[in-house]
mmCIF file of C-alpha atoms in Angstrom:
data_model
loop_
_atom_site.group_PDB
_atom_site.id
_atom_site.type_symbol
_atom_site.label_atom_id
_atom_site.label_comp_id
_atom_site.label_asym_id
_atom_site.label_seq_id
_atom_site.Cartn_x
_atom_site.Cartn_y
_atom_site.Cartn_z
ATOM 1 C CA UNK Z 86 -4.457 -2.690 -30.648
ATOM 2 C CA UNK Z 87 -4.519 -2.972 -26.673
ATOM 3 C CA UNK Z 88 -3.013 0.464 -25.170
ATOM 4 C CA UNK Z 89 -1.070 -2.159 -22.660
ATOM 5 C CA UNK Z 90 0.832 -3.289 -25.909
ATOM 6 C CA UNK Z 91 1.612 0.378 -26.982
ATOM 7 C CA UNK Z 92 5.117 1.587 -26.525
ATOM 8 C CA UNK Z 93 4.094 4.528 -24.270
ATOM 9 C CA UNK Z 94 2.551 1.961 -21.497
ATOM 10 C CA UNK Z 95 5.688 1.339 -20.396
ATOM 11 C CA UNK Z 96 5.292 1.282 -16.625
ATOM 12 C CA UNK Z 97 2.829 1.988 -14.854
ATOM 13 C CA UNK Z 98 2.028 2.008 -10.690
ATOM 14 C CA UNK Z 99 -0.238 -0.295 -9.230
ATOM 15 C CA UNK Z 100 -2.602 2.102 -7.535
ATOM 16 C CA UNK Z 101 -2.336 2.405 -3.513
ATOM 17 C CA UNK Z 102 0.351 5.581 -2.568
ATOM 18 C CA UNK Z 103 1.970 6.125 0.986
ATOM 19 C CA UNK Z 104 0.718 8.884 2.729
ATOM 20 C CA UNK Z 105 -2.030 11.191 2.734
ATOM 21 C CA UNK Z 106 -1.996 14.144 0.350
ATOM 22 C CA UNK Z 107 -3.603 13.290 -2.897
ATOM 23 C CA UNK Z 108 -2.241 16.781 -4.805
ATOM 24 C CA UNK Z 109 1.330 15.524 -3.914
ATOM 25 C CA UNK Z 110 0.950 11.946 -4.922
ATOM 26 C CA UNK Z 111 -0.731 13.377 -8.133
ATOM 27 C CA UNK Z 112 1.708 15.695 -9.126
ATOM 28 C CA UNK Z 113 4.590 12.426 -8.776
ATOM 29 C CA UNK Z 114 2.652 9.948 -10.487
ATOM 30 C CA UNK Z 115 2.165 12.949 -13.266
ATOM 31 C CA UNK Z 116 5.768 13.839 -13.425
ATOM 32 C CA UNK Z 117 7.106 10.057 -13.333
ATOM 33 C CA UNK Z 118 4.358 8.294 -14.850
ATOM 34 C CA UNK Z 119 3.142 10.850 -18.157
ATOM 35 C CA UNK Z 120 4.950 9.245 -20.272
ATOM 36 C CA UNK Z 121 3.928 6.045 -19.936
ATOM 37 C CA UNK Z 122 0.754 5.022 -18.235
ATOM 38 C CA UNK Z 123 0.086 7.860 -15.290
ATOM 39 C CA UNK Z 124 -3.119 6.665 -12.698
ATOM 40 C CA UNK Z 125 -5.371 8.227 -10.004
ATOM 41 C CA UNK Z 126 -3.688 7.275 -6.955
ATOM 42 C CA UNK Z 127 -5.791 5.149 -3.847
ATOM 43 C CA UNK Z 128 -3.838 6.705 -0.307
ATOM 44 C CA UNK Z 129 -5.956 4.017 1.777
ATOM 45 C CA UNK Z 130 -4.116 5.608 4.840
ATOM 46 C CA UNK Z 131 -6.585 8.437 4.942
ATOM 47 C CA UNK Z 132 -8.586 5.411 6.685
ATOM 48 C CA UNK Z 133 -12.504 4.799 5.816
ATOM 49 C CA UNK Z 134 -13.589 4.807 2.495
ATOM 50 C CA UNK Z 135 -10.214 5.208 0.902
ATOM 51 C CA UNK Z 136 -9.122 1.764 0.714
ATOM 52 C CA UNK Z 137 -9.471 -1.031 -2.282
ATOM 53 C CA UNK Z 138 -13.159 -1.442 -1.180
ATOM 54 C CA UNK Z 139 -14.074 1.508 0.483
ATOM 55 C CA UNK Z 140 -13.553 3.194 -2.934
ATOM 56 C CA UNK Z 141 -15.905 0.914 -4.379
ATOM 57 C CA UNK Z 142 -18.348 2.936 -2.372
ATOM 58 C CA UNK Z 143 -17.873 5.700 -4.590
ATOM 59 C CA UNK Z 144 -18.305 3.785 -7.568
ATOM 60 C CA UNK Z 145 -21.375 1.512 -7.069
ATOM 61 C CA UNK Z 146 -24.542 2.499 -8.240
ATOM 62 C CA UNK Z 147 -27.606 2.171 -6.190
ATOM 63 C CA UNK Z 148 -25.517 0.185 -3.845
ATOM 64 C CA UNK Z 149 -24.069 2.070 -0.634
ATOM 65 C CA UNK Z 150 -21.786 0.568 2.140
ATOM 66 C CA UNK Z 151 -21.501 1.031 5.946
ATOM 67 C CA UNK Z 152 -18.569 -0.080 8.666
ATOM 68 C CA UNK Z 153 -19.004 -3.529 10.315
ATOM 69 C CA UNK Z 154 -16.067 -4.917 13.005
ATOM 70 C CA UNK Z 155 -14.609 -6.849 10.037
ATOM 71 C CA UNK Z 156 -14.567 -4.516 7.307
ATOM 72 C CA UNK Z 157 -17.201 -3.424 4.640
ATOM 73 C CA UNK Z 158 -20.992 -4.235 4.503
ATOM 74 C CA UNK Z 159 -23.994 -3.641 1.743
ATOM 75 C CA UNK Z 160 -26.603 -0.939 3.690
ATOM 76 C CA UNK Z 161 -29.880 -0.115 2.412
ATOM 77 C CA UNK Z 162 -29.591 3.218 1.776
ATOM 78 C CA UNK Z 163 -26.293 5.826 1.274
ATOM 79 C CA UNK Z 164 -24.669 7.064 4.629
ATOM 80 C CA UNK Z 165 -21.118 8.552 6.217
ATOM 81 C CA UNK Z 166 -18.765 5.517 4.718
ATOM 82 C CA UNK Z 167 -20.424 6.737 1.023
ATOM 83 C CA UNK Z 168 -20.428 9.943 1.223
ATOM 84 C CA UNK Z 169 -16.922 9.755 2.425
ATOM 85 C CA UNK Z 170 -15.608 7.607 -0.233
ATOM 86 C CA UNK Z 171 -17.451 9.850 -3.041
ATOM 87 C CA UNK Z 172 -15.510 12.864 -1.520
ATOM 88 C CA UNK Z 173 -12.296 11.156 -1.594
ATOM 89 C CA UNK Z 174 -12.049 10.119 -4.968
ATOM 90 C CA UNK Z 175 -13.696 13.374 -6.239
ATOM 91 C CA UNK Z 176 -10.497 14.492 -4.231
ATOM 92 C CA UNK Z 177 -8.417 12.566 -6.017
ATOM 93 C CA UNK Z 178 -9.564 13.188 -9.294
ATOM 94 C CA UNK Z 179 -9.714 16.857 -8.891
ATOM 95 C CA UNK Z 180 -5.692 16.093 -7.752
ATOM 96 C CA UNK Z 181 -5.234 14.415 -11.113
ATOM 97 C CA UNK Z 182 -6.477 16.660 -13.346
ATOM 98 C CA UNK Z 183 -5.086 19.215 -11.515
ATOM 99 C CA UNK Z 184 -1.620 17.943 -12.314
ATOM 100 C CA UNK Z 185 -2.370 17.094 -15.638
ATOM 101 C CA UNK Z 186 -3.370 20.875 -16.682
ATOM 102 C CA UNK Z 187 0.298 21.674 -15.230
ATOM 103 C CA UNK Z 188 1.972 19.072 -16.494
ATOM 104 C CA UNK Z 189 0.057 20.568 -20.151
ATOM 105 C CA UNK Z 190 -0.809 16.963 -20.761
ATOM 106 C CA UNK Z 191 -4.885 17.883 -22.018
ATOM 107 C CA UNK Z 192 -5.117 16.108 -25.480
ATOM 108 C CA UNK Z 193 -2.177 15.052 -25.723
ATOM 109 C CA UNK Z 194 -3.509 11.371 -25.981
ATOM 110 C CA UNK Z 195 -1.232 10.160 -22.971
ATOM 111 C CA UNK Z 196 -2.912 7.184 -21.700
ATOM 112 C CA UNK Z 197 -4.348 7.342 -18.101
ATOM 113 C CA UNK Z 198 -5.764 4.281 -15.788
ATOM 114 C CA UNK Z 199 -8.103 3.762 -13.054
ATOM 115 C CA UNK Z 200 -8.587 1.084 -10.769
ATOM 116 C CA UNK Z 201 -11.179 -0.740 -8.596
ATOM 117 C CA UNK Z 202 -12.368 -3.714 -6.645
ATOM 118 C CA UNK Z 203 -12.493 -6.550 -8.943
ATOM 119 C CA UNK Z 204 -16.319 -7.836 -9.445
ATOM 120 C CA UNK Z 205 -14.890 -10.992 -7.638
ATOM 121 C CA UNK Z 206 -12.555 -9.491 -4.427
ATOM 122 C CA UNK Z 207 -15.787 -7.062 -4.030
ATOM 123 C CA UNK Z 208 -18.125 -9.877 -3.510
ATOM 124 C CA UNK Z 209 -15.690 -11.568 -1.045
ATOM 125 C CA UNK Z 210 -15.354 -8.506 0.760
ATOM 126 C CA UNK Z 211 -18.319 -6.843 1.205
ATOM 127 C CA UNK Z 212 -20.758 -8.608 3.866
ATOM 128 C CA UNK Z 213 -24.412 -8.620 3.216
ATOM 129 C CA UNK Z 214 -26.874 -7.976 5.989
ATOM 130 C CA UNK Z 215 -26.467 -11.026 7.758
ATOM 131 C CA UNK Z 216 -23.110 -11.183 8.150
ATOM 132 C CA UNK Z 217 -22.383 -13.667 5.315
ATOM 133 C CA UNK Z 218 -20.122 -12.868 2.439
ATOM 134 C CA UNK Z 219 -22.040 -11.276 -0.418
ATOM 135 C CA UNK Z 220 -19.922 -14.255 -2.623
ATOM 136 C CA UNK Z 221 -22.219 -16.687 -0.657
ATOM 137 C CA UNK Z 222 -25.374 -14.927 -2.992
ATOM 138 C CA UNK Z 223 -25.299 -15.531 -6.202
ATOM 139 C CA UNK Z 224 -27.981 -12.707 -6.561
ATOM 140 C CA UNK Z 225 -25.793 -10.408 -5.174
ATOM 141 C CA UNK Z 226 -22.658 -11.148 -6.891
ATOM 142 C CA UNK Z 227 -24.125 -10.849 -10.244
ATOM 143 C CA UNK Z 228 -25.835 -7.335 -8.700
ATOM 144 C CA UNK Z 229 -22.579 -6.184 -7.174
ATOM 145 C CA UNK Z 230 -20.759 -6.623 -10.376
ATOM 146 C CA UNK Z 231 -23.738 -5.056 -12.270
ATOM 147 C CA UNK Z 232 -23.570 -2.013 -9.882
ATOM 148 C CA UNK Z 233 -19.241 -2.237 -10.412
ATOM 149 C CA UNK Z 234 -19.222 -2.021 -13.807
ATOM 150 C CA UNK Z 235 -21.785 0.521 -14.602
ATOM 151 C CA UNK Z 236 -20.125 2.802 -11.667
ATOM 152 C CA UNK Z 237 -16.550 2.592 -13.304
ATOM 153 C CA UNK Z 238 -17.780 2.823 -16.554
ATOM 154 C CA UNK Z 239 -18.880 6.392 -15.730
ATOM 155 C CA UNK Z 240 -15.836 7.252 -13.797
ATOM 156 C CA UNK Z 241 -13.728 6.364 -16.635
ATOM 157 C CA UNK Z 242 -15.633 8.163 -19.258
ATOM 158 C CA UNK Z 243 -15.828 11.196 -16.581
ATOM 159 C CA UNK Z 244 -12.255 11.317 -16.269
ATOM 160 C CA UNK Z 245 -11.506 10.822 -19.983
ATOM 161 C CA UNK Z 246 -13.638 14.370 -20.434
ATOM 162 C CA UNK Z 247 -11.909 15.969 -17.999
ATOM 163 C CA UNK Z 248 -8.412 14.948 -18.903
ATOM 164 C CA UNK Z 249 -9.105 14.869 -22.705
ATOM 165 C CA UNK Z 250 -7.308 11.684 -23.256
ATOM 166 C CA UNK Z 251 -8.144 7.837 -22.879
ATOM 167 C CA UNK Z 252 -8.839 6.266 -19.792
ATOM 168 C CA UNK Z 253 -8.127 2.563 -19.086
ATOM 169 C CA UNK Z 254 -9.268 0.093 -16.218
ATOM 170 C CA UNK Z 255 -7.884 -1.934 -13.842
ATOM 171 C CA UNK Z 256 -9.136 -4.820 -11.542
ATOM 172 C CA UNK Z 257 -7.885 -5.222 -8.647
ATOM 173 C CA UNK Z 258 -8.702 -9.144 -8.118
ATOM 174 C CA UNK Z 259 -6.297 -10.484 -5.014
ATOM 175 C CA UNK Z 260 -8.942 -12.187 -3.664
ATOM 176 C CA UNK Z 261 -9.749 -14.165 -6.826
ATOM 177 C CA UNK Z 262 -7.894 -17.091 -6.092
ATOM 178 C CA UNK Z 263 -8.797 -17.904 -2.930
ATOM 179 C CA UNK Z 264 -12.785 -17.878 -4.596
ATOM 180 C CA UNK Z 265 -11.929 -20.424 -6.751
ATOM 181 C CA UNK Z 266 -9.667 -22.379 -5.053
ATOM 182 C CA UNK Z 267 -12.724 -22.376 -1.448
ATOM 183 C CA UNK Z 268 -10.236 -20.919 0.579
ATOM 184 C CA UNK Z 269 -12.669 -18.272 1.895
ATOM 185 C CA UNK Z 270 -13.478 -18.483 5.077
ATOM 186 C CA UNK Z 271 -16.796 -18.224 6.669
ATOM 187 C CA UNK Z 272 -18.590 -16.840 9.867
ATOM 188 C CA UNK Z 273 -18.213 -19.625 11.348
ATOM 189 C CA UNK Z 274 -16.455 -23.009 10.670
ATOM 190 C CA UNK Z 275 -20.351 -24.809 10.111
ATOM 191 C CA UNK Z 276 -20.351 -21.765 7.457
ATOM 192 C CA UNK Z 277 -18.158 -22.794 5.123
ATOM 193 C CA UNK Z 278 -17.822 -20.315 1.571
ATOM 194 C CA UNK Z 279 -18.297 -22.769 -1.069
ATOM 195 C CA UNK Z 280 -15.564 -22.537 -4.178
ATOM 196 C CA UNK Z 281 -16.504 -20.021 -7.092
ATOM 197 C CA UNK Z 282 -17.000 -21.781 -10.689
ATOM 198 C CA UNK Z 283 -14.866 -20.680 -12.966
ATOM 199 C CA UNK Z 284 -17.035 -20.373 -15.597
ATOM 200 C CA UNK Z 285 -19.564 -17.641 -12.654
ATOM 201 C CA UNK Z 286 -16.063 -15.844 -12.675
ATOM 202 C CA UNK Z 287 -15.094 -15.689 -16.123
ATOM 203 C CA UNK Z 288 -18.875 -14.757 -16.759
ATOM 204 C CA UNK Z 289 -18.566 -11.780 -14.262
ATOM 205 C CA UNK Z 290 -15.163 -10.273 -15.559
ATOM 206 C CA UNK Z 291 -16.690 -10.188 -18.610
ATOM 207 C CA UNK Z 292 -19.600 -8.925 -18.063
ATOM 208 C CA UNK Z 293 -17.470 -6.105 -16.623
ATOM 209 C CA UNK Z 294 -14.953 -5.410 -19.736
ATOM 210 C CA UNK Z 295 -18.276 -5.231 -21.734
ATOM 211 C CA UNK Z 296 -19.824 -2.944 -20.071
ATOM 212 C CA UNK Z 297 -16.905 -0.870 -19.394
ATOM 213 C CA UNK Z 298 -16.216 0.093 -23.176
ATOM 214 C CA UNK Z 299 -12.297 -0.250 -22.776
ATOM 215 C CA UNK Z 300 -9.047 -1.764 -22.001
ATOM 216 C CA UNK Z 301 -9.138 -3.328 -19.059
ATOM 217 C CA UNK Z 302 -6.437 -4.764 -17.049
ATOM 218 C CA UNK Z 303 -6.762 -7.345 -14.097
ATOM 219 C CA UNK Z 304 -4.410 -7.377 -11.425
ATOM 220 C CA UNK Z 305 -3.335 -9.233 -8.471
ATOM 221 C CA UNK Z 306 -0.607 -9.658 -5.684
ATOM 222 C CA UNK Z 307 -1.996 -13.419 -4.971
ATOM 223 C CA UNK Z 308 -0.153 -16.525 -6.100
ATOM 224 C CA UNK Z 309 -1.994 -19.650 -7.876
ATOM 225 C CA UNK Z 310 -3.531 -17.249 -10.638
ATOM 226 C CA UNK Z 311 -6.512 -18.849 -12.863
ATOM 227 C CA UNK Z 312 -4.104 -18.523 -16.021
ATOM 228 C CA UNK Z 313 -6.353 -21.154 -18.226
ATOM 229 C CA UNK Z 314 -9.805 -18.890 -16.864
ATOM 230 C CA UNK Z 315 -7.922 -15.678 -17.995
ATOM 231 C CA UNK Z 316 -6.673 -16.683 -21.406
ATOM 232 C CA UNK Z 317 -10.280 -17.447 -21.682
ATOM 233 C CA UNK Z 318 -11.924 -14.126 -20.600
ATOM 234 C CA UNK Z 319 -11.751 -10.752 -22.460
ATOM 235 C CA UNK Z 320 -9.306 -9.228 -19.830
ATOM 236 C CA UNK Z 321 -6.662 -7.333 -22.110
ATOM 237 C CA UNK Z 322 -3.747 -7.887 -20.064
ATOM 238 C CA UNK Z 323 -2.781 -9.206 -16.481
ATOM 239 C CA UNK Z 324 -0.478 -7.526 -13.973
ATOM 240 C CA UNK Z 325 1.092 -9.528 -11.209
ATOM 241 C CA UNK Z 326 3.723 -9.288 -8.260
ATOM 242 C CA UNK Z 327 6.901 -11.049 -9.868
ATOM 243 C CA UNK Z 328 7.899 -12.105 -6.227
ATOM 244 C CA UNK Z 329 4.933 -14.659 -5.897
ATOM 245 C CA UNK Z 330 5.136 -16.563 -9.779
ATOM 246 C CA UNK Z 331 6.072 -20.189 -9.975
ATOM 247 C CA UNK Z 332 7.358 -22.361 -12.497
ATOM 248 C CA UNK Z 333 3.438 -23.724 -12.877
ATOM 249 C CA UNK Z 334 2.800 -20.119 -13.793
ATOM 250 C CA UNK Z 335 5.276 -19.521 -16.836
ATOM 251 C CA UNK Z 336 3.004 -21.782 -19.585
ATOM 252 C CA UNK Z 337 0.118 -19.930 -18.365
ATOM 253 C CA UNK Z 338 1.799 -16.820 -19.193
ATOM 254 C CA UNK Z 339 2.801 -17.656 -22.538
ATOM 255 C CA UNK Z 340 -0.469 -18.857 -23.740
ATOM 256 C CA UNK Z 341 -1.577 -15.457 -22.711
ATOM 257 C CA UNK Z 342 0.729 -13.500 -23.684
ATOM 258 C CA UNK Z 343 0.596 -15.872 -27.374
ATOM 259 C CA UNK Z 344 -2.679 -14.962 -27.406
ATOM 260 C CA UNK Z 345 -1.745 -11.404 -28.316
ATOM 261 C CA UNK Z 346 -1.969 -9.775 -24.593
ATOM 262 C CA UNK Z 347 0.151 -8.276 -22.202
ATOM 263 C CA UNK Z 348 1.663 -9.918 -18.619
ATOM 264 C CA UNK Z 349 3.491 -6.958 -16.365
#
């Protein structure tokens, strides 16, 4: 059975925490959260490297990022923005753990959850060398998510050691949408980004809950969710912003949730 369908996973946060101080935010989402379905917090106010794809920087594997004017880009070899984003979620793991030893949680098989980039919102973020997003490279999306899911893979088992307890995964997909739907936009209007196939997408979240070896949940604050693509996929459960559903949405979420899988 899916740990998002067990009564313990009750509620849960959706990963990004005000402020700066990763112990503090730890020891909250500990005390509030233990119970149901606690989570290594993102603080992307600490700037560089500590935002939804900065801290894919930490996670990728043989893949290192560097600043550019409009956000993220893929370098050729590690520098600062990695190092940076490998010492902020050691940080925050160390901050988690930390908590969890107080909180006398080790083995006692409460459910914990990570979170990253989706394989799809990484793609459309990250620029390659040129400028372009890597979504425009087929080559590179099906290396980025490669590189994604082997990264959090190891992060969750990591953390699952350290905590003694199981670790779950979410993706963080807000850009997903907008991929399919060719809403993307390019360097330049003669640039256009060309619409994602929904069967490239549903091939690359699944190629990322296989590899990861667990539950994994996809989330996302956009509207016009893929509901038909997800039902489809091997995600385990979907979490979504309750302010942005529409009536189109609702027999989406039934067949999903029908099909034995959770909608928060």
């Amino acid at each position: 059975m899916s740990v998002f369908a067990h009564p313990f996973a009750r509620a849960s946060g959706v990963g990004s925490w005000p402020g700066t101080a990763a112990r503090g935010a730890a020891e909250v989402v500990v005390g509030e959260l233990a119970g149901a379905l606690a989570h290594i917090v993102e603080l992307p106010a600490r700037g560089v490297g500590a935002d939804l794809l900065g801290r894919a920087g930490a996670l990728l594997v043989d893949v290192a990022i560097d600043t550019v004017p409009r956000g993220y880009r893929i370098a050729a070899r590690p520098g600062a923005v990695t190092r940076r984003a490998v010492s902020l979620l050691d940080e925050d793991t160390d901050a988690l753990e930390e908590a969890w030893e107080t909180a006398g949680l080790r083995g006692a098989g409460r459910v914990v959850k990570v979170q990253a980039p989706g394989p799809i919102t990484l793609a459309a973020g990250l620029e390659l060398a040129n400028g372009h997003r890597a979504i425009t490279d087929p080559g590179a999306v099906r290396d980025l998510a490669a590189s994604l899911a082997e990264g959090v893979a190891a992060h969750r088992a990591s953390l699952a050691r350290r905590l003694d307890t199981p670790v779950v995964v979410q993706f963080d997909e807000p850009s997903l949408p907008a991929a399919l739907g060719g809403q993307l936009t390019g360097v330049t209007a003669l640039s256009p980004v060309a619409a994602l196939d929904d069967a490239v997408a549903q091939g690359l979240l699944d190629a990322c809950v296989a590899t990861v070896g667990a539950d994994v949940l996809l989330h996302s604050c956009a509207p016009a969710l893929p509901w038909d693509l997800l039902q489809r996929s091997a995600i385990g459960g979907v979490s979504v912003d309750a302010g942005i559903l529409r009536a189109k949405d609702l027999d989406g979420i039934a067949a999903f949730v029908e099909s034995g899988r959770t909608v928060a």
